[in-house]
Coordinates of C-alpha atoms and ligand atoms in Angstrom, one line a residue:
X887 CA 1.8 15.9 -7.2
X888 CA 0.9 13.0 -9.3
X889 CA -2.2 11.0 -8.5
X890 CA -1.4 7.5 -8.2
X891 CA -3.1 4.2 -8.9
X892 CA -2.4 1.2 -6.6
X893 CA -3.5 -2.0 -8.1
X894 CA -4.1 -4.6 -6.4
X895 CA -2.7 -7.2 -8.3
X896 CA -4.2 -10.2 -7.9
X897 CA -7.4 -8.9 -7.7
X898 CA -7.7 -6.3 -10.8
X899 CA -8.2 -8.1 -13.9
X900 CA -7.1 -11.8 -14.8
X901 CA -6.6 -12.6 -18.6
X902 CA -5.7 -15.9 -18.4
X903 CA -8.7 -17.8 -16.8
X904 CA -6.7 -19.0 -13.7
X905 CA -9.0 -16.7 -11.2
X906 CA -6.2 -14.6 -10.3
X907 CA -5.6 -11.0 -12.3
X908 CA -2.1 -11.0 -13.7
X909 CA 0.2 -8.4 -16.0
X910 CA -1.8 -9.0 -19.3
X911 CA -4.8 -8.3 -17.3
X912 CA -3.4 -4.2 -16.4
X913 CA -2.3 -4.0 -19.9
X914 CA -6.0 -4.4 -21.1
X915 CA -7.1 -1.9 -18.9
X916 CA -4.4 0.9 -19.5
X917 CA -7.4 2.3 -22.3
X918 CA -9.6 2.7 -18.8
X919 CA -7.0 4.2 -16.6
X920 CA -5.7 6.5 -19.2
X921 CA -9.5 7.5 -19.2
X922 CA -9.4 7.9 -15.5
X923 CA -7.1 10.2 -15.4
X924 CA -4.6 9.0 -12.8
X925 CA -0.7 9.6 -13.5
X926 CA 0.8 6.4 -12.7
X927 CA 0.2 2.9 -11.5
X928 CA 1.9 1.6 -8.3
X929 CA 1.7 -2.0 -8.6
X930 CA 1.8 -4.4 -5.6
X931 CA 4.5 -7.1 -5.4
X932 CA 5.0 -9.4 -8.4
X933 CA 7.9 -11.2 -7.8
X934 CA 7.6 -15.1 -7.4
X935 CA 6.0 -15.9 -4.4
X936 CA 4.1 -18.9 -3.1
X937 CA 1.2 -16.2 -2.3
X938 CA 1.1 -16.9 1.7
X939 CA 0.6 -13.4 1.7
X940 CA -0.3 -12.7 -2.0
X941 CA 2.9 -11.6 -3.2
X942 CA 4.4 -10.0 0.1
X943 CA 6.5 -13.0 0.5
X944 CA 8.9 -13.2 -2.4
X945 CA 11.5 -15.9 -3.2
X946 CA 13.1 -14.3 -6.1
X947 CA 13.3 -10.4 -5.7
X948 CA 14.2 -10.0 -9.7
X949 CA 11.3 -12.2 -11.6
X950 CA 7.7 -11.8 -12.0
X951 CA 5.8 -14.7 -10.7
X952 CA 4.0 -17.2 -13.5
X953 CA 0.7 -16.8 -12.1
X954 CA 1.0 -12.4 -13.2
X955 CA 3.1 -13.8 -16.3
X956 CA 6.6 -12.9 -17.0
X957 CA 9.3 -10.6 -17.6
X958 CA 8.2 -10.2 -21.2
X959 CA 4.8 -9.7 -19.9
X960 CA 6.4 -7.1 -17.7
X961 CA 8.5 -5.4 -20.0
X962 CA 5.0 -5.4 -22.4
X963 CA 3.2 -3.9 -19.7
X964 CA 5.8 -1.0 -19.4
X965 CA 6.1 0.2 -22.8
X966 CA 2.8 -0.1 -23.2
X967 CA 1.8 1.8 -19.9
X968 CA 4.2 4.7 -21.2
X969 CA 2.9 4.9 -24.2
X970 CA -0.7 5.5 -22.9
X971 CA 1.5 8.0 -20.6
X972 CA 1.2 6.2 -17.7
X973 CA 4.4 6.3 -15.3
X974 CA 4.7 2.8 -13.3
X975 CA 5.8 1.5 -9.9
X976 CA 7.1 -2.0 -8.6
X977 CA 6.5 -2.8 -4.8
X978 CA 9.6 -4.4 -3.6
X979 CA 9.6 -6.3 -0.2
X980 CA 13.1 -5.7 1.2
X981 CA 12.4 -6.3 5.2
X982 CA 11.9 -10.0 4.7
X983 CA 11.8 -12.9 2.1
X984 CA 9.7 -15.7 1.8
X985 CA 10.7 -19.0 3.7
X986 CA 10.6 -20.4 0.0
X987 CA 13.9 -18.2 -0.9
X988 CA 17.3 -20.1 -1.5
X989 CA 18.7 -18.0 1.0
X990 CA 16.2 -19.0 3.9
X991 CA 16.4 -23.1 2.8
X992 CA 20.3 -22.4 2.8
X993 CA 20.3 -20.9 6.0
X994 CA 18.1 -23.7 7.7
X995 CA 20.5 -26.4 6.3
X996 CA 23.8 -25.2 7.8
X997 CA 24.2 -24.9 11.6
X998 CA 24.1 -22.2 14.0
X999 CA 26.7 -19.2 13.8
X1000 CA 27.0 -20.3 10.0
X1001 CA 27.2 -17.0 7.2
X1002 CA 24.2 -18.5 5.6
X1003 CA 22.5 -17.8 8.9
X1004 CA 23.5 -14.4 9.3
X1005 CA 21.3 -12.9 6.5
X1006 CA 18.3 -13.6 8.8
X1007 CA 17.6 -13.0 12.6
X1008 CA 18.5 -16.5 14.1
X1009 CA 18.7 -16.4 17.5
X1010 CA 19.1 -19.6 20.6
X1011 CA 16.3 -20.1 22.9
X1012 CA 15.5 -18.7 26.1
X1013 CA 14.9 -21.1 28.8
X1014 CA 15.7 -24.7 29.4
X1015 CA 16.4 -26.5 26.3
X1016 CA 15.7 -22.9 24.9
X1017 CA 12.5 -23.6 24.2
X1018 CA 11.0 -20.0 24.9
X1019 CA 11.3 -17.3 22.3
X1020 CA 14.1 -14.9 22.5
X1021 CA 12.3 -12.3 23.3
X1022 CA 8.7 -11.3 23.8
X1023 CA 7.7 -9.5 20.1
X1024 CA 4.7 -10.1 19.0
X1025 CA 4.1 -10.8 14.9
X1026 CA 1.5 -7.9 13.8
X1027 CA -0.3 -10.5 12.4
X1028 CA -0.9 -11.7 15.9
X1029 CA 1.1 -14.5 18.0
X1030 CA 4.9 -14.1 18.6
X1031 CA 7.3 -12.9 16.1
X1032 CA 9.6 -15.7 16.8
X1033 CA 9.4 -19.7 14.5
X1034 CA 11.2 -22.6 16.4
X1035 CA 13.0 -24.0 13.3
X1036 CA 11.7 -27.6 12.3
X1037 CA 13.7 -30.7 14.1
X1038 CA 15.8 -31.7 10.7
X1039 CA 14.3 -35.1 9.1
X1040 CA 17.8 -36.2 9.6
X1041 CA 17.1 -36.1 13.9
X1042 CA 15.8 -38.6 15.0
X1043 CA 12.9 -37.6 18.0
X1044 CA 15.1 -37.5 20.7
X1045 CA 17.6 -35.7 18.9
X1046 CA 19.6 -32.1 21.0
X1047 CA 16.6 -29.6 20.7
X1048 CA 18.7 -27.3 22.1
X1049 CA 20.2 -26.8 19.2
X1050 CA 17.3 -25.5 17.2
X1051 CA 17.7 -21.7 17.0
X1052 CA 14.4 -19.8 16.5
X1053 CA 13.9 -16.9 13.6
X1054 CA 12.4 -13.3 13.8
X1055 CA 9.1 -12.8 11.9
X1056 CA 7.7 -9.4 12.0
X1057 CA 4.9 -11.3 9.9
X1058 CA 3.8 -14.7 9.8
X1059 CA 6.0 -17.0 10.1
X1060 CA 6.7 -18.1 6.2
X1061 CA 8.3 -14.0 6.2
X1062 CA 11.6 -14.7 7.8
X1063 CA 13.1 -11.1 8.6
X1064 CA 16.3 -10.1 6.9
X1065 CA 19.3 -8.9 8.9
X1066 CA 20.2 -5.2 7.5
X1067 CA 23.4 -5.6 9.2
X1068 CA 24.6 -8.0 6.8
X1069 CA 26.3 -6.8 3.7
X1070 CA 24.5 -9.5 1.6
X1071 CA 21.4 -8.1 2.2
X1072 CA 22.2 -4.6 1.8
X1073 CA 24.0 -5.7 -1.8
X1074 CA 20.9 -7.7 -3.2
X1075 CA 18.5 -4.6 -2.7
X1076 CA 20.8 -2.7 -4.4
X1077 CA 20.9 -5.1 -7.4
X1078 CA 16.9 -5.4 -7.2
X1079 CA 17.0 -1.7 -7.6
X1080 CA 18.8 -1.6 -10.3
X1081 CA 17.4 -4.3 -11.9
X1082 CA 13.7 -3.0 -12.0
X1083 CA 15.5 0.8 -12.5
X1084 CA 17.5 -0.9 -15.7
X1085 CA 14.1 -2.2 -17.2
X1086 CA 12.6 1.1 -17.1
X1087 CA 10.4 1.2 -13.6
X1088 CA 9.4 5.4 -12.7
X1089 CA 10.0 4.1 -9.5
X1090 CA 10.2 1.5 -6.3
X1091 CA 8.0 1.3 -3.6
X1092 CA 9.7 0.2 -0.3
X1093 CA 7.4 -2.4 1.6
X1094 CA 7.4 -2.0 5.6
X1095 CA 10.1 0.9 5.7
X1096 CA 10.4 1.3 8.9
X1097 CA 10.9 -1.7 9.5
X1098 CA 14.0 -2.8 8.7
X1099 CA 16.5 -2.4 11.5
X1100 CA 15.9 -3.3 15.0
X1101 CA 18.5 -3.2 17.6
X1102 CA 20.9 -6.0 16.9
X1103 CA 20.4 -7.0 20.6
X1104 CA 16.9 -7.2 20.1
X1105 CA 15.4 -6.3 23.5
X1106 CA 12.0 -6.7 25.0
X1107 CA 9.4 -4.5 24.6
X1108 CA 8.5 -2.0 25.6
X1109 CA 8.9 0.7 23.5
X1110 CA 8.7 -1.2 20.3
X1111 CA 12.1 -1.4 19.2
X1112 CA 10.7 -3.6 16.3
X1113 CA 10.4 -0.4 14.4
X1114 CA 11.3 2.8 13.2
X1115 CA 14.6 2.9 14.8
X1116 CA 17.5 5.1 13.7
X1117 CA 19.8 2.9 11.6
X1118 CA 16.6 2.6 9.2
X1119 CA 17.6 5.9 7.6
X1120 CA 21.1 4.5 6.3
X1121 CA 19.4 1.6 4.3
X1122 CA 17.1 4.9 2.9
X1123 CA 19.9 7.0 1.9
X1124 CA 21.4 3.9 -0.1
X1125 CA 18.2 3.3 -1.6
X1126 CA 17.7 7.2 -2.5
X1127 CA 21.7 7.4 -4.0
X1128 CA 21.0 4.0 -6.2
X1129 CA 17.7 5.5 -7.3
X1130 CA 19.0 9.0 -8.1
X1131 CA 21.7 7.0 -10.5
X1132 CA 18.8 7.4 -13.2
X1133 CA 16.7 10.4 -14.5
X1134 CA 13.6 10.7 -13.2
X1135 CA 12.8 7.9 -10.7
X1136 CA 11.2 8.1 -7.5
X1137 CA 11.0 5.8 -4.6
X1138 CA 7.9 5.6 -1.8
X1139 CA 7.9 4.1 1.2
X1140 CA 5.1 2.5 3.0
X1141 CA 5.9 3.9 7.0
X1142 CA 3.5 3.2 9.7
X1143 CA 5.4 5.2 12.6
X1144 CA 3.8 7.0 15.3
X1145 CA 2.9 10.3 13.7
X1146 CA 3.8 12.5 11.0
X1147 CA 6.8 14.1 12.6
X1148 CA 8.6 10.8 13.1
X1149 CA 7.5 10.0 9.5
X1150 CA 9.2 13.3 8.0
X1151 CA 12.1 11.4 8.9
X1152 CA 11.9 9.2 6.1
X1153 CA 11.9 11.9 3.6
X1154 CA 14.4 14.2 4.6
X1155 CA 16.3 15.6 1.1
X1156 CA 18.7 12.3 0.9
X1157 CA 16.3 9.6 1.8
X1158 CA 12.6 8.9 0.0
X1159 CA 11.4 10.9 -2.1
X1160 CA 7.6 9.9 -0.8
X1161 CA 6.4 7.8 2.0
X1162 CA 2.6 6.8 2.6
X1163 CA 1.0 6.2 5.4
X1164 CA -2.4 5.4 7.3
X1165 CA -3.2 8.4 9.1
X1166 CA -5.4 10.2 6.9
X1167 CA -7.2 6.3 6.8
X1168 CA -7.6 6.3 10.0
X1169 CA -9.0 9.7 10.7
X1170 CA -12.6 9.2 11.3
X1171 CA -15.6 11.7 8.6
X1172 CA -15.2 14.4 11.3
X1173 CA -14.6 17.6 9.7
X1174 CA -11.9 18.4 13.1
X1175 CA -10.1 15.3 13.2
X1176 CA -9.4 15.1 9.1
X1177 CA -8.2 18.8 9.1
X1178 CA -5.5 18.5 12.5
X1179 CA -4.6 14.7 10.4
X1180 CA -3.7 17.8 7.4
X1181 CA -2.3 20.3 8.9
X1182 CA -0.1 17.8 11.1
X1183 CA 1.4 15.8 8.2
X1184 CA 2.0 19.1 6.0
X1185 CA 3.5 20.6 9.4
X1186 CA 5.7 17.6 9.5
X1187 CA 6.7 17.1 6.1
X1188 CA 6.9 20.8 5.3
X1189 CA 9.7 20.7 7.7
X1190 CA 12.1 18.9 5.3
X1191 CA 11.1 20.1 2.9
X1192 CA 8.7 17.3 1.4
X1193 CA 5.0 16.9 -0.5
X1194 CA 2.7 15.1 1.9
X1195 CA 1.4 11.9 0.1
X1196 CA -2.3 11.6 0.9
X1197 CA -3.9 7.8 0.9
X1198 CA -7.3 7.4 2.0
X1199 CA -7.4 3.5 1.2
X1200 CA -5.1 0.0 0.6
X1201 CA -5.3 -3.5 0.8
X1202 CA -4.5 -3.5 4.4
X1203 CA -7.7 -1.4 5.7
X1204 CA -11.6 -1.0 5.3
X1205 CA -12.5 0.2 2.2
X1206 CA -13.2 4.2 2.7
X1207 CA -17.4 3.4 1.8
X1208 CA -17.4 0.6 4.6
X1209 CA -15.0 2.5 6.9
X1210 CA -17.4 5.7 6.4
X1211 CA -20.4 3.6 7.7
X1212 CA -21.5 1.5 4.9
X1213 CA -25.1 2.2 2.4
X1214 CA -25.5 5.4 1.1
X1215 CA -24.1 7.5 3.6
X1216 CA -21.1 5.6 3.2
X1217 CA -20.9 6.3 -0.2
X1218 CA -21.4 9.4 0.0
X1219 CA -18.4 10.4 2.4
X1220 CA -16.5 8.6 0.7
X1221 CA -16.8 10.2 -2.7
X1222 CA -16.6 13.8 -0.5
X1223 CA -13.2 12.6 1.3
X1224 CA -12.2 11.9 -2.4
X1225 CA -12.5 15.8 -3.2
X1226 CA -10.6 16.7 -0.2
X1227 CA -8.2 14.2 -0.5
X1228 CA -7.6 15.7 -4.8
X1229 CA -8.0 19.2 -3.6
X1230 CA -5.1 18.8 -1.1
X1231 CA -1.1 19.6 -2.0
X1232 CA 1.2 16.8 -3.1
X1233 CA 0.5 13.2 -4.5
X1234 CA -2.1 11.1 -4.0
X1235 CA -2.7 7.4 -3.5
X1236 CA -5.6 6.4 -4.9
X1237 CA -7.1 2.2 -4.3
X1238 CA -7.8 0.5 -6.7
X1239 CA -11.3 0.4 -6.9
X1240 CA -12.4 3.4 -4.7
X1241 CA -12.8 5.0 -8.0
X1242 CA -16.0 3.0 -8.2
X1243 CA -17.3 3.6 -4.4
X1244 CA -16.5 0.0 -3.5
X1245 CA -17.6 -1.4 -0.1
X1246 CA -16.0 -4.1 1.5
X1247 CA -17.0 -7.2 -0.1
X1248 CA -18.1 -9.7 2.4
X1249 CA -16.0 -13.0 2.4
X1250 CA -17.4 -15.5 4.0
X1251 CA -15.4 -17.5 6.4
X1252 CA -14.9 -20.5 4.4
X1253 CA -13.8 -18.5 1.4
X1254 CA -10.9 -16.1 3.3
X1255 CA -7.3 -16.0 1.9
X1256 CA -5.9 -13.7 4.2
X1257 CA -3.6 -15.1 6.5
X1258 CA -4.4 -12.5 9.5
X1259 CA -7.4 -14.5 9.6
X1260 CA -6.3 -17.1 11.2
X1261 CA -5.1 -14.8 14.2
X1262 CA -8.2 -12.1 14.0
X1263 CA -11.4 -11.6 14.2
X1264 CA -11.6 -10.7 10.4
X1265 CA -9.4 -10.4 7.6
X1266 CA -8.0 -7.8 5.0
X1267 CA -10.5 -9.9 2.3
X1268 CA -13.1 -7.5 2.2
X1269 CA -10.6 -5.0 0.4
X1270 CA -9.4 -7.4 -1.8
X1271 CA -12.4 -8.4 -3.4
X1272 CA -11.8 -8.2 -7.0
X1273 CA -12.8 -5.3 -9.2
X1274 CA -16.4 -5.5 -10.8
X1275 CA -16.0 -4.4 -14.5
X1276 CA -19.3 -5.5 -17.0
X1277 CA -22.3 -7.0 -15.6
X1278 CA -22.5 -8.7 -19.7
X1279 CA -19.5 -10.9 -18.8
X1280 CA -19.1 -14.1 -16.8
X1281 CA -17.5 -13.3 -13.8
X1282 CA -18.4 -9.9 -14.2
X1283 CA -15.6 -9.1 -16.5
X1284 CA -12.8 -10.1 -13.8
X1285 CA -12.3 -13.3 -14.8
X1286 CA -13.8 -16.2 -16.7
X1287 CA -12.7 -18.4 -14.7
X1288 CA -13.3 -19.1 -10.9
X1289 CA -12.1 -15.8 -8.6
X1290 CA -9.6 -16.7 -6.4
X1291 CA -12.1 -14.4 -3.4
X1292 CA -16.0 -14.6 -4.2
X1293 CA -17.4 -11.4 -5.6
X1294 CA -20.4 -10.3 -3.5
X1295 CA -23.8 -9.8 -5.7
X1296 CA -23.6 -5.9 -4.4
X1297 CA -21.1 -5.4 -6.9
X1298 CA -23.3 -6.3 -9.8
X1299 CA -24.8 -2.5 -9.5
X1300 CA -21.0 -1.5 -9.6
X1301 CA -19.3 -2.2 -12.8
X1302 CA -17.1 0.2 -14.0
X1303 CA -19.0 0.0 -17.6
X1304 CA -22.0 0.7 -16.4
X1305 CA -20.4 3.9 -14.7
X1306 CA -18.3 5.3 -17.6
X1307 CA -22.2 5.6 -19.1
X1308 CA -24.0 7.9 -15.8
X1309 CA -22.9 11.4 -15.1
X1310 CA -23.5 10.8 -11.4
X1311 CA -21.6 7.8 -11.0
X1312 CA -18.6 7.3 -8.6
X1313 CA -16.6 7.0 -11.4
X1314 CA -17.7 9.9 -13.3
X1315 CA -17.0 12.2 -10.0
X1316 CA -13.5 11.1 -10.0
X1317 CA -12.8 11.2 -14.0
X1318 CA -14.0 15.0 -13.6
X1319 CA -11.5 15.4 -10.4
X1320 CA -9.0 14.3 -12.2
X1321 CA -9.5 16.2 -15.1
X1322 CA -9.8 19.3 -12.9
X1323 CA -7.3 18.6 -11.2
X1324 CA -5.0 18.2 -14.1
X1325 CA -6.1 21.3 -15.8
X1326 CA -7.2 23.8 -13.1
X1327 CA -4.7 26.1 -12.3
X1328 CA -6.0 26.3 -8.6
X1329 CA -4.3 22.7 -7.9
X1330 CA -1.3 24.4 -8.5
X1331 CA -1.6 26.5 -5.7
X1332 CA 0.2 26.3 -1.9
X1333 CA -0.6 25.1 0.7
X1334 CA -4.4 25.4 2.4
X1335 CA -5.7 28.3 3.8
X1336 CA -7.9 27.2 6.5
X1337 CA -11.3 29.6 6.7
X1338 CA -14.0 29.0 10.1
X1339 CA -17.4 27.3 8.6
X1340 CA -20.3 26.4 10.4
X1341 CA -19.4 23.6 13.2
X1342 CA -18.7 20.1 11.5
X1343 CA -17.6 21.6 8.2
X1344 CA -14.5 23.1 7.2
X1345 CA -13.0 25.2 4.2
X1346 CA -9.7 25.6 2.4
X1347 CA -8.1 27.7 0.0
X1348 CA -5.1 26.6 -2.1
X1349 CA -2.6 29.6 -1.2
X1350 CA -2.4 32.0 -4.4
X1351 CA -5.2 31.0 -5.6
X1352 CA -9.0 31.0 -6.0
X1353 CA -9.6 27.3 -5.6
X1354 CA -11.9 26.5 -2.4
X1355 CA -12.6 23.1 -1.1
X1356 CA -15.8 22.8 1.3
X1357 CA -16.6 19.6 3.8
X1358 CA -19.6 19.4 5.4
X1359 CA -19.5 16.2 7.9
X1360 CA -22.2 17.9 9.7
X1361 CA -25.8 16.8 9.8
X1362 CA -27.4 20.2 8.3
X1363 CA -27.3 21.5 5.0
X1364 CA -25.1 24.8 4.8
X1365 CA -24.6 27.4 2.6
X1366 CA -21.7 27.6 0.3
X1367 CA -19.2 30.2 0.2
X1368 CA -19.4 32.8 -2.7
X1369 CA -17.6 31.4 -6.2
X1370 CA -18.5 29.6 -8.9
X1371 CA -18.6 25.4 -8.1
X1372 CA -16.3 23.7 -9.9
X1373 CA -17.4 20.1 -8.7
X1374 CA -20.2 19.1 -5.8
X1375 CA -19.3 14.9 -4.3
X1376 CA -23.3 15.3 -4.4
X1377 CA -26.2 16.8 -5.9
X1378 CA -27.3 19.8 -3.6
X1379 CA -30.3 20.7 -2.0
X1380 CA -31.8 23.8 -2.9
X1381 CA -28.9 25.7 -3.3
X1382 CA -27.1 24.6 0.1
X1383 CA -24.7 21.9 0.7
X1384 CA -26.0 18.7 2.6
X1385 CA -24.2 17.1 5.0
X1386 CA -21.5 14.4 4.4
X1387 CA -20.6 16.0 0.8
X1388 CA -18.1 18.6 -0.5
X1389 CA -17.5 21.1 -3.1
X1390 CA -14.7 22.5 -5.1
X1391 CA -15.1 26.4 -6.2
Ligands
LIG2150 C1 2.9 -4.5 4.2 C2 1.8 -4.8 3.2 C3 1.0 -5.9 3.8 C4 1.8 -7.1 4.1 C5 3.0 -6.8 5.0 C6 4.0 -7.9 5.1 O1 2.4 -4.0 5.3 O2 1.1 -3.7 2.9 O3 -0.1 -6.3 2.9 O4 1.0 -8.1 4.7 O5 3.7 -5.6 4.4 O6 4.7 -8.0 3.9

């Protein structure tokens, strides 16, 4: 049931000058998340990476990248995160490297149907000269999952193209995927594992989970056989016996499947112990929609026997203020999702962030990192901005250098100093959450009790207990239920609860 913290790395604090937040950077702000109240910090990647995707493509699974510091820094970070009784997480990336790992370069020098090939998903052409993809996946970062390797600078321009294989990229093309088949690959996550487990990590997060086995045939769609396929759940009971080898850890994964039920899967007694997912994210501020989202993933998970992990945000979506509609109103379901989201059974993922009712920061076009962007519409920017902390320092406590994504004026009015000091801040609502939630023995209760409100709102009780939880995502004010309030999202209005807030009794 812990609540915890995912930082953002490169956009949480930098230390250094460089514009980019980095190890040094959490360890200055333990003193603030201590204060916060959350249990533990779930970092994302920090391995060495070129940063095509910020840290999601790694070319050495069992270093920290220079830019966050290094292993000392690391090690620093962990004592020191313990000490202020924080537990901590590493995100590890196991479904594919970057095209900057040895392995990748090795397999592009020898030829095809060579071992050094086989840790990846090589495959011939289709068509004359093979110059079609293998098959007809698409990337989910748009455009087919499938890179013609490079025509070697040996060749000279009317060398055999028919010899260039292509590779399998679920994401862009500088994240060639892995083949789980191979017992390489299998043996190097076990030796990351251990590696950050040896050091003294509370636990792994396991990037893209469901992603890591696809038919070795590799069909055509339909169907999606890019994901969630059956063999997966060997890779996860490996990863859950290596894990359980040392007191006390945990590992998440990150599974977007196509519901809860196939997601209980992944957390069946020998495989994760958590796994997050989107769908409570993607649930619209409908009192109807968020409760079915609940009772379906408790359904699901209760079924084997396993705590729902509830995420309303990461640094793949809209942030929850944006995603709610923006201005006020925005803000304001926002901070009342963040009471049902505490008030609800299990752990909870909370973005870095959210804890000061962020929006997304607009990015202007010029100024966009994210790679999506050059396949979308937008990009995942706006949830990446980086995290407003004094309006009394240069680049408003973040850096004092240049940010590596421009922070939007907006967030001036937003600094986490400025909220410590008002009662009514965003921050303020979720220190007292978290407090409550730590030392109420209602949050210790079962599972909810649903009770009929008026229409658009909707009321729980933890089982065994007296703890209620109100939402009203209607338009009207409406009375409370009988008990004493614990916690209001927002101030109420003569006595009744306005719309798009909630309320802990
Ligand atoms: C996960 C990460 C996302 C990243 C992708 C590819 O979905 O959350 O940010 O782009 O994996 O590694």
């Amino acid at each position: 049931d812990a609540v915890f913290y995912r930082v953002y790395v490169p956009s949480f604090t930098d230390s250094d000058g460089d514009g980019i937040g980095d190890l040094p950077g959490i360890r200055d702000r333990l003193g603030y998340l201590e204060l916060l109240g959350v249990d533990a910090l779930c970092l994302s990647p920090i391995c060495p990476s070129p940063m095509v995707d910020h840290g999601y493509d790694v070319t050495d699974p069992r270093d920290v990248d220079r830019r966050w510091g290094s292993l000392p820094a690391f090690d620093a970070l962990l004592t020191e995160a313990h000490a202020h009784g924080l537990r901590l997480v590493v995100d590890l990336v196991p479904h594919h490297t970057s095209e900057g790992r040895d392995w990748f370069r090795a397999a592009l020098a020898s030829a095809p149907g060579s071992s050094e090939r086989a840790r990846y998903q090589f495959r011939p052409g289709r068509g004359d000269g093979g110059a079609a993809p293998p098959n007809d996946w698409p990337s989910m970062f748009g455009g087919p999952a499938w890179t013609r390797e490079p025509v070697p600078v040996s060749d000279d321009a009317d060398g055999d193209d028919g010899r260039r294989e292509w590779y399998l990229h679920l994401f862009s093309s500088a994240q060639p995927d892995l083949d789980w088949t191979h017992a390489d690959v299998r043996a190097d996550l076990e030796t990351t594992l251990r590696f950050w487990l040896e050091r003294g990590v509370d636990g792994v997060r396991i990037d893209v989970a469901h992603g890591l086995c696809p038919p070795a045939d590799l069909p055509d769609l339909p169907g999606d056989p890019r994901l969630d396929q059956d063999a997966v759940h060997d890779v996860h009971r490996t990863i859950r016996a290596t894990v359980d080898d040392y007191t006390g850890r945990m590992a998440v994964g990150a599974v977007a499947v196509a519901g809860p039920e196939r997601l209980a899967r992944y957390v069946r007694p020998d495989e994760l112990h958590l796994a997050v997912d989107v769908v409570l994210a993607h649930a619209p501020f409908d009192a109807d929609a968020v409760r079915k989202v609940i009772e379906r993933c408790l359904t699901a998970v209760g079924a084997v026997g396993a705590p729902a992990t509830w995420m309303l945000a990461d640094h793949d979506v809209v942030r929850t203020v944006s995603r709610y509609g923006g201005g006020p109103a925005g803000l304001a379901r926002a901070r009342a999702m963040a009471l049902v989201q505490l008030a609800l059974p299990g752990p909870a993922f909370v973005y870095n962030g959210d804890e000061l009712g962020l929006p997304d920061g607009a990015v202007p076009v010029e100024a966009r990192r994210d790679l999506v962007w050059t396949h979308a519409e937008d990009s995942r920017d706006g949830s990446r901005v980086p995290l407003p902390w004094d309006d009394t320092l240069p680049g408003l406590g973040f850096t004092a250098g240049s940010s590596w994504l421009p922070i939007p004026d907006a967030f001036t009015a937003l600094c986490a100093a400025t909220q410590l000091e008002d009662t009514g801040s965003t921050l303020s609502l979720y220190r007292q959450a978290l407090e409550l939630r730590r030392s109420h023995a209602g949050f210790r209760g079962g599972e909810p009790e649903w009770f009929d409100g008026p229409l658009g709102c909707f009321a729980f009780r933890r089982a065994g207990t007296s703890l209620v939880c109100v939402l009203n995502a209607s338009p009207a004010p409406v009375p409370l239920p009988a008990g004493d309030i614990l916690l209001v999202s927002g101030p109420l209005e003569y006595g009744l609860l306005p719309p798009d807030t909630a309320a802990w009794l």
